[in-house]
Amino acid sequence: MFNLVVLTGRLTADPELKTTPSGVSVTTFSIAVSRRYKAGEETQADFINIVAWRQTAEFITKYFNKGSMIGIEGSIQTRRYTDKEGKNRTVFEVIANNVQFVESKRDSAAGVGEAPASFSNASVNEFTEVPGESDEDLPF
């Protein structure tokens, strides 16, 4: 069975580093993730709660702030509790195992939402032939 979540979104607020009574670093925050939509419709977003622990929490609070684009890999966790009124509640959240930058610092500061460069941006003319190699020598 798999419980794997990969998300890219923007932080909805500055993440705040907290420490548990036993001294473990933790941060909780939410990200806005765009949802696919039909042509002609307004873009929709889901707001997803994220929890990060230890060094991951410290990294996030040091390098990300409100509006930053972040990539998150983690798993979904549910918690059940009873609120102050005695009602049973269930919370769904993503536990972040790995995070990464999705945009450059320059793009983040300028608010530019350009996608990072990728291999698909190169044209066929930008590649050079490797001399002495032929497709017949390939094992597949």
PDB file of C-alpha atoms in Angstrom:
ATOM      1  CA  MET A   1       0.000   0.000   0.000  1.00  0.00           C
ATOM      2  CA  PHE A   2       1.126   3.542  -0.728  1.00  0.00           C
ATOM      3  CA  ASN A   3       0.510   6.784   1.077  1.00  0.00           C
ATOM      4  CA  LEU A   4       2.463   9.266  -1.005  1.00  0.00           C
ATOM      5  CA  VAL A   5       1.535  12.876  -1.691  1.00  0.00           C
ATOM      6  CA  VAL A   6       3.408  15.275  -3.972  1.00  0.00           C
ATOM      7  CA  LEU A   7       2.221  18.889  -3.966  1.00  0.00           C
ATOM      8  CA  THR A   8       3.320  22.212  -5.338  1.00  0.00           C
ATOM      9  CA  GLY A   9       1.693  25.341  -3.997  1.00  0.00           C
ATOM     10  CA  ARG A  10       2.126  28.723  -2.344  1.00  0.00           C
ATOM     11  CA  LEU A  11       2.286  29.281   1.398  1.00  0.00           C
ATOM     12  CA  THR A  12      -0.770  31.131   2.675  1.00  0.00           C
ATOM     13  CA  ALA A  13       1.089  32.643   5.667  1.00  0.00           C
ATOM     14  CA  ASP A  14       4.592  32.873   7.095  1.00  0.00           C
ATOM     15  CA  PRO A  15       5.477  29.537   8.710  1.00  0.00           C
ATOM     16  CA  GLU A  16       6.259  29.760  12.425  1.00  0.00           C
ATOM     17  CA  LEU A  17       8.752  27.454  14.135  1.00  0.00           C
ATOM     18  CA  LYS A  18       7.558  25.956  17.411  1.00  0.00           C
ATOM     19  CA  THR A  19       9.146  23.489  19.789  1.00  0.00           C
ATOM     20  CA  THR A  20       7.455  20.622  21.609  1.00  0.00           C
ATOM     21  CA  PRO A  21       7.996  20.234  25.381  1.00  0.00           C
ATOM     22  CA  SER A  22      10.622  17.576  24.559  1.00  0.00           C
ATOM     23  CA  GLY A  23      12.530  20.037  22.326  1.00  0.00           C
ATOM     24  CA  VAL A  24      11.469  18.809  18.857  1.00  0.00           C
ATOM     25  CA  SER A  25      11.026  21.503  16.176  1.00  0.00           C
ATOM     26  CA  VAL A  26       7.680  21.610  14.357  1.00  0.00           C
ATOM     27  CA  THR A  27       5.827  23.936  12.017  1.00  0.00           C
ATOM     28  CA  THR A  28       2.296  23.820  10.674  1.00  0.00           C
ATOM     29  CA  PHE A  29       1.108  25.869   7.728  1.00  0.00           C
ATOM     30  CA  SER A  30      -1.141  25.631   4.708  1.00  0.00           C
ATOM     31  CA  ILE A  31      -0.490  25.921   1.003  1.00  0.00           C
ATOM     32  CA  ALA A  32      -2.813  26.952  -1.802  1.00  0.00           C
ATOM     33  CA  VAL A  33      -2.764  24.405  -4.619  1.00  0.00           C
ATOM     34  CA  SER A  34      -4.438  25.148  -7.944  1.00  0.00           C
ATOM     35  CA  ARG A  35      -7.008  22.646  -9.097  1.00  0.00           C
ATOM     36  CA  ARG A  36      -7.566  21.757 -12.725  1.00  0.00           C
ATOM     37  CA  TYR A  37     -10.576  23.427 -14.188  1.00  0.00           C
ATOM     38  CA  LYS A  38     -12.540  23.494 -17.404  1.00  0.00           C
ATOM     39  CA  ALA A  39     -11.844  26.100 -20.073  1.00  0.00           C
ATOM     40  CA  GLY A  40     -13.694  29.323 -19.389  1.00  0.00           C
ATOM     41  CA  GLU A  41     -14.057  28.670 -15.666  1.00  0.00           C
ATOM     42  CA  GLU A  42     -12.295  30.585 -12.933  1.00  0.00           C
ATOM     43  CA  THR A  43      -9.216  28.920 -11.406  1.00  0.00           C
ATOM     44  CA  GLN A  44      -9.940  27.146  -8.133  1.00  0.00           C
ATOM     45  CA  ALA A  45      -7.582  26.386  -5.262  1.00  0.00           C
ATOM     46  CA  ASP A  46      -7.507  23.884  -2.438  1.00  0.00           C
ATOM     47  CA  PHE A  47      -5.946  24.875   0.877  1.00  0.00           C
ATOM     48  CA  ILE A  48      -3.996  21.967   2.313  1.00  0.00           C
ATOM     49  CA  ASN A  49      -2.641  21.754   5.861  1.00  0.00           C
ATOM     50  CA  ILE A  50       1.011  20.721   6.154  1.00  0.00           C
ATOM     51  CA  VAL A  51       3.040  19.622   9.192  1.00  0.00           C
ATOM     52  CA  ALA A  52       6.843  19.420   9.172  1.00  0.00           C
ATOM     53  CA  TRP A  53       9.118  18.165  11.927  1.00  0.00           C
ATOM     54  CA  ARG A  54      12.747  18.590  13.014  1.00  0.00           C
ATOM     55  CA  GLN A  55      15.243  19.782  10.359  1.00  0.00           C
ATOM     56  CA  THR A  56      12.519  19.986   7.706  1.00  0.00           C
ATOM     57  CA  ALA A  57      10.559  22.409   9.909  1.00  0.00           C
ATOM     58  CA  GLU A  58      13.665  24.487  10.562  1.00  0.00           C
ATOM     59  CA  PHE A  59      14.489  24.600   6.832  1.00  0.00           C
ATOM     60  CA  ILE A  60      10.974  25.730   5.887  1.00  0.00           C
ATOM     61  CA  THR A  61      10.787  28.493   8.495  1.00  0.00           C
ATOM     62  CA  LYS A  62      14.238  29.761   7.512  1.00  0.00           C
ATOM     63  CA  TYR A  63      13.818  29.877   3.725  1.00  0.00           C
ATOM     64  CA  PHE A  64      10.078  30.180   2.952  1.00  0.00           C
ATOM     65  CA  ASN A  65       7.506  32.855   3.690  1.00  0.00           C
ATOM     66  CA  LYS A  66       3.969  33.823   2.704  1.00  0.00           C
ATOM     67  CA  GLY A  67       3.521  33.531  -1.068  1.00  0.00           C
ATOM     68  CA  SER A  68       6.612  31.357  -1.608  1.00  0.00           C
ATOM     69  CA  MET A  69       6.179  28.478  -4.027  1.00  0.00           C
ATOM     70  CA  ILE A  70       7.129  25.179  -2.367  1.00  0.00           C
ATOM     71  CA  GLY A  71       7.316  21.570  -3.471  1.00  0.00           C
ATOM     72  CA  ILE A  72       6.342  19.001  -0.842  1.00  0.00           C
ATOM     73  CA  GLU A  73       6.620  15.223  -0.756  1.00  0.00           C
ATOM     74  CA  GLY A  74       4.988  13.479   2.168  1.00  0.00           C
ATOM     75  CA  SER A  75       2.075  11.372   3.348  1.00  0.00           C
ATOM     76  CA  ILE A  76      -1.507  12.000   4.449  1.00  0.00           C
ATOM     77  CA  GLN A  77      -2.264  11.584   8.123  1.00  0.00           C
ATOM     78  CA  THR A  78      -5.566  11.774   9.958  1.00  0.00           C
ATOM     79  CA  ARG A  79      -6.055  12.800  13.562  1.00  0.00           C
ATOM     80  CA  ARG A  80      -9.197  12.507  15.632  1.00  0.00           C
ATOM     81  CA  TYR A  81      -9.984  14.627  18.661  1.00  0.00           C
ATOM     82  CA  THR A  82     -12.892  15.975  20.702  1.00  0.00           C
ATOM     83  CA  ASP A  83     -13.369  19.739  20.552  1.00  0.00           C
ATOM     84  CA  LYS A  84     -14.337  22.038  23.432  1.00  0.00           C
ATOM     85  CA  GLU A  85     -18.038  21.448  22.721  1.00  0.00           C
ATOM     86  CA  GLY A  86     -17.616  17.674  22.960  1.00  0.00           C
ATOM     87  CA  LYS A  87     -17.922  17.041  19.203  1.00  0.00           C
ATOM     88  CA  ASN A  88     -15.667  14.498  17.532  1.00  0.00           C
ATOM     89  CA  ARG A  89     -13.466  16.041  14.830  1.00  0.00           C
ATOM     90  CA  THR A  90     -11.172  14.580  12.181  1.00  0.00           C
ATOM     91  CA  VAL A  91      -8.242  16.484  10.709  1.00  0.00           C
ATOM     92  CA  PHE A  92      -6.501  15.566   7.463  1.00  0.00           C
ATOM     93  CA  GLU A  93      -2.983  16.885   7.000  1.00  0.00           C
ATOM     94  CA  VAL A  94       0.139  16.168   4.985  1.00  0.00           C
ATOM     95  CA  ILE A  95       3.269  15.240   6.906  1.00  0.00           C
ATOM     96  CA  ALA A  96       6.152  16.712   4.896  1.00  0.00           C
ATOM     97  CA  ASN A  97       9.119  14.377   4.472  1.00  0.00           C
ATOM     98  CA  ASN A  98      10.944  16.358   1.783  1.00  0.00           C
ATOM     99  CA  VAL A  99      10.560  19.929   0.586  1.00  0.00           C
ATOM    100  CA  GLN A 100      12.194  21.858  -2.215  1.00  0.00           C
ATOM    101  CA  PHE A 101      12.331  25.230  -3.869  1.00  0.00           C
ATOM    102  CA  VAL A 102      10.146  25.467  -6.961  1.00  0.00           C
ATOM    103  CA  GLU A 103      11.164  28.949  -8.091  1.00  0.00           C
ATOM    104  CA  SER A 104      14.329  30.974  -7.894  1.00  0.00           C
ATOM    105  CA  LYS A 105      14.813  33.531  -5.141  1.00  0.00           C
ATOM    106  CA  ARG A 106      14.720  36.273  -7.783  1.00  0.00           C
ATOM    107  CA  ASP A 107      11.368  35.035  -9.152  1.00  0.00           C
ATOM    108  CA  SER A 108       9.976  34.686  -5.640  1.00  0.00           C
ATOM    109  CA  ALA A 109      10.953  38.253  -4.712  1.00  0.00           C
ATOM    110  CA  ALA A 110       9.546  39.650  -7.933  1.00  0.00           C
ATOM    111  CA  GLY A 111       6.367  37.609  -7.690  1.00  0.00           C
ATOM    112  CA  VAL A 112       6.999  36.088 -11.096  1.00  0.00           C
ATOM    113  CA  GLY A 113       5.317  32.705 -11.520  1.00  0.00           C
ATOM    114  CA  GLU A 114       7.473  31.354 -14.330  1.00  0.00           C
ATOM    115  CA  ALA A 115       8.137  27.645 -14.356  1.00  0.00           C
ATOM    116  CA  PRO A 116      11.732  26.611 -13.752  1.00  0.00           C
ATOM    117  CA  ALA A 117      13.795  25.720 -16.792  1.00  0.00           C
ATOM    118  CA  SER A 118      13.527  22.146 -17.937  1.00  0.00           C
ATOM    119  CA  PHE A 119      14.902  19.901 -20.642  1.00  0.00           C
ATOM    120  CA  SER A 120      11.793  20.481 -22.728  1.00  0.00           C
ATOM    121  CA  ASN A 121      12.861  24.106 -23.254  1.00  0.00           C
ATOM    122  CA  ALA A 122      15.786  23.110 -25.499  1.00  0.00           C
ATOM    123  CA  SER A 123      15.337  22.883 -29.245  1.00  0.00           C
ATOM    124  CA  VAL A 124      16.633  19.958 -31.287  1.00  0.00           C
ATOM    125  CA  ASN A 125      19.226  22.249 -32.900  1.00  0.00           C
ATOM    126  CA  GLU A 126      20.897  22.876 -29.517  1.00  0.00           C
ATOM    127  CA  PHE A 127      22.169  19.284 -29.237  1.00  0.00           C
ATOM    128  CA  THR A 128      25.369  18.059 -30.876  1.00  0.00           C
ATOM    129  CA  GLU A 129      26.175  14.653 -32.378  1.00  0.00           C
ATOM    130  CA  VAL A 130      28.568  12.494 -30.388  1.00  0.00           C
ATOM    131  CA  PRO A 131      31.228  11.341 -32.865  1.00  0.00           C
ATOM    132  CA  GLY A 132      31.789   7.615 -33.276  1.00  0.00           C
ATOM    133  CA  GLU A 133      28.493   6.584 -31.699  1.00  0.00           C
ATOM    134  CA  SER A 134      25.700   4.868 -33.578  1.00  0.00           C
ATOM    135  CA  ASP A 135      22.258   3.716 -32.543  1.00  0.00           C
ATOM    136  CA  GLU A 136      23.217   0.142 -33.473  1.00  0.00           C
ATOM    137  CA  ASP A 137      25.575  -0.018 -30.459  1.00  0.00           C
ATOM    138  CA  LEU A 138      22.790   0.691 -27.970  1.00  0.00           C
ATOM    139  CA  PRO A 139      21.621  -2.305 -25.856  1.00  0.00           C
ATOM    140  CA  PHE A 140      17.936  -1.491 -26.245  1.00  0.00           C
TER     141      PHE A 140
END
